[in-house]
Amino acid sequence: MPEGHTIHRYAREHRRWLRGRAVEVSSPQGRFAAGARLLDGRTLLTVDAYGKHLFYRFQGAATLHVHLGLYGGFRELRMVNSERGGDGWSVAEVPPPTPGTRLQLRTPEVTIRLSGPTSCELLDPDGETRIRARLGPDPLRRDSDAEAVAAALRRRTTPIGAALLDQKVVAGIGNVFRAEALFVCGTAPLRPANLLDPDDFQRLWATIRGMLAEGLRMGRIVTVEPAEVGKRTRGRLLADERHYVYRRAGLPCRRCGTAIRAFKLAARTAYACPTCQPW
Ligand SMILES: [Zn+2]
């Protein structure tokens, strides 16, 4: 499932291409046909990301809400005649949408297609507020409230590794960031959330914010300090060098050599080093 940094990246990209433009909106698959008709031709005012949710605000229309879920994804086809230049498709060459394309957003410069989302819907006026009220703070937003996250963790006796995936506690963290942030902080995923002391929490929050921001910048999740695997920059890390513990079950810990353990936690596989994250 895409984590928060991917959603924020989509928001940034879609703002860049569509903000202030009259957008041709359609639903090639048909399942969002009625909604698309209401949005078609309207000007997109902005796109906002909150946790794993995207909100598209069109002039004079209801807000479009998209949640990708496990299988959703966007495809962006840039047109060759785009003012911003570079490579692209000519109008005649653009491939037809796949049968699963729920939503298509089109301007003369770009075609953006969405398939397989969990949600693609128009919200009533309170809809966005209602969705956001169910979510904890988003570490990628400037206004995110660390104290609210700390307070939510103090109220929970569930393992910290489960609490971090609970979008009501903190919005946007998925399985990779959970595994990597807890490793970097030396915190066992099974430790009860309410046993984190304030210093533990501050370190964890700073780590999560830093990792998500780096993910947003790079467009992928790279958590390993390059020097620890003998490289000079994050960009030089190979695919199997980018994580400390995620998907490394049975392999030696990069810091201590102990075999990384994997186990189910909150319905997803958790990874941890029993030595670096004692429990
Ligand atoms: Zn270790």
JSON list of N, CA, C and O and ligand atoms in Angstrom, two decimals, residues 183 253-258 260 273-277, ligand 1:
[
{"chain": "A", "resi": 183, "resn": "PHE", "atom": "N", "xyz": [13.22, 0.48, 14.17]},
{"chain": "A", "resi": 183, "resn": "PHE", "atom": "CA", "xyz": [14.60, -0.02, 14.21]},
{"chain": "A", "resi": 183, "resn": "PHE", "atom": "C", "xyz": [15.57, 1.12, 14.54]},
{"chain": "A", "resi": 183, "resn": "PHE", "atom": "O", "xyz": [16.41, 1.00, 15.44]},
{"chain": "A", "resi": 253, "resn": "CYS", "atom": "N", "xyz": [21.46, -8.43, 10.77]},
{"chain": "A", "resi": 253, "resn": "CYS", "atom": "CA", "xyz": [21.26, -7.00, 11.04]},
{"chain": "A", "resi": 253, "resn": "CYS", "atom": "C", "xyz": [22.48, -6.24, 10.53]},
{"chain": "A", "resi": 253, "resn": "CYS", "atom": "O", "xyz": [23.61, -6.66, 10.72]},
{"chain": "A", "resi": 254, "resn": "ARG", "atom": "N", "xyz": [22.24, -5.08, 9.90]},
{"chain": "A", "resi": 254, "resn": "ARG", "atom": "CA", "xyz": [23.35, -4.29, 9.35]},
{"chain": "A", "resi": 254, "resn": "ARG", "atom": "C", "xyz": [24.24, -3.73, 10.45]},
{"chain": "A", "resi": 254, "resn": "ARG", "atom": "O", "xyz": [25.36, -3.32, 10.21]},
{"chain": "A", "resi": 255, "resn": "ARG", "atom": "N", "xyz": [23.70, -3.64, 11.67]},
{"chain": "A", "resi": 255, "resn": "ARG", "atom": "CA", "xyz": [24.49, -3.04, 12.76]},
{"chain": "A", "resi": 255, "resn": "ARG", "atom": "C", "xyz": [25.11, -4.06, 13.70]},
{"chain": "A", "resi": 255, "resn": "ARG", "atom": "O", "xyz": [26.17, -3.82, 14.25]},
{"chain": "A", "resi": 256, "resn": "CYS", "atom": "N", "xyz": [24.43, -5.21, 13.91]},
{"chain": "A", "resi": 256, "resn": "CYS", "atom": "CA", "xyz": [24.96, -6.14, 14.92]},
{"chain": "A", "resi": 256, "resn": "CYS", "atom": "C", "xyz": [25.07, -7.57, 14.42]},
{"chain": "A", "resi": 256, "resn": "CYS", "atom": "O", "xyz": [25.61, -8.43, 15.13]},
{"chain": "A", "resi": 257, "resn": "GLY", "atom": "N", "xyz": [24.56, -7.88, 13.26]},
{"chain": "A", "resi": 257, "resn": "GLY", "atom": "CA", "xyz": [24.71, -9.22, 12.69]},
{"chain": "A", "resi": 257, "resn": "GLY", "atom": "C", "xyz": [23.66, -10.23, 13.12]},
{"chain": "A", "resi": 257, "resn": "GLY", "atom": "O", "xyz": [23.57, -11.32, 12.55]},
{"chain": "A", "resi": 258, "resn": "THR", "atom": "N", "xyz": [22.84, -9.90, 14.11]},
{"chain": "A", "resi": 258, "resn": "THR", "atom": "CA", "xyz": [21.78, -10.81, 14.55]},
{"chain": "A", "resi": 258, "resn": "THR", "atom": "C", "xyz": [20.76, -11.00, 13.41]},
{"chain": "A", "resi": 258, "resn": "THR", "atom": "O", "xyz": [20.49, -10.05, 12.66]},
{"chain": "A", "resi": 260, "resn": "ILE", "atom": "N", "xyz": [17.49, -10.93, 11.49]},
{"chain": "A", "resi": 260, "resn": "ILE", "atom": "CA", "xyz": [16.26, -10.12, 11.59]},
{"chain": "A", "resi": 260, "resn": "ILE", "atom": "C", "xyz": [15.06, -11.05, 11.72]},
{"chain": "A", "resi": 260, "resn": "ILE", "atom": "O", "xyz": [14.98, -12.08, 11.05]},
{"chain": "A", "resi": 273, "resn": "CYS", "atom": "N", "xyz": [15.12, -6.29, 14.76]},
{"chain": "A", "resi": 273, "resn": "CYS", "atom": "CA", "xyz": [16.35, -6.95, 15.22]},
{"chain": "A", "resi": 273, "resn": "CYS", "atom": "C", "xyz": [16.21, -7.18, 16.72]},
{"chain": "A", "resi": 273, "resn": "CYS", "atom": "O", "xyz": [16.09, -6.21, 17.48]},
{"chain": "A", "resi": 274, "resn": "PRO", "atom": "N", "xyz": [16.25, -8.43, 17.17]},
{"chain": "A", "resi": 274, "resn": "PRO", "atom": "CA", "xyz": [16.06, -8.71, 18.59]},
{"chain": "A", "resi": 274, "resn": "PRO", "atom": "C", "xyz": [17.16, -8.12, 19.48]},
{"chain": "A", "resi": 274, "resn": "PRO", "atom": "O", "xyz": [16.95, -7.88, 20.67]},
{"chain": "A", "resi": 275, "resn": "THR", "atom": "N", "xyz": [18.33, -7.84, 18.91]},
{"chain": "A", "resi": 275, "resn": "THR", "atom": "CA", "xyz": [19.42, -7.26, 19.70]},
{"chain": "A", "resi": 275, "resn": "THR", "atom": "C", "xyz": [19.32, -5.73, 19.75]},
{"chain": "A", "resi": 275, "resn": "THR", "atom": "O", "xyz": [19.38, -5.13, 20.82]},
{"chain": "A", "resi": 276, "resn": "CYS", "atom": "N", "xyz": [19.16, -5.10, 18.59]},
{"chain": "A", "resi": 276, "resn": "CYS", "atom": "CA", "xyz": [19.08, -3.63, 18.54]},
{"chain": "A", "resi": 276, "resn": "CYS", "atom": "C", "xyz": [17.75, -3.10, 19.09]},
{"chain": "A", "resi": 276, "resn": "CYS", "atom": "O", "xyz": [17.67, -1.94, 19.46]},
{"chain": "A", "resi": 277, "resn": "GLN", "atom": "N", "xyz": [16.71, -3.95, 19.07]},
{"chain": "A", "resi": 277, "resn": "GLN", "atom": "CA", "xyz": [15.39, -3.54, 19.57]},
{"chain": "A", "resi": 277, "resn": "GLN", "atom": "C", "xyz": [14.95, -4.55, 20.64]},
{"chain": "A", "resi": 277, "resn": "GLN", "atom": "O", "xyz": [14.04, -5.33, 20.40]},
{"chain": "B", "resi": 1, "resn": "ZN", "atom": "ZN", "xyz": [20.83, -5.43, 15.29]}
]
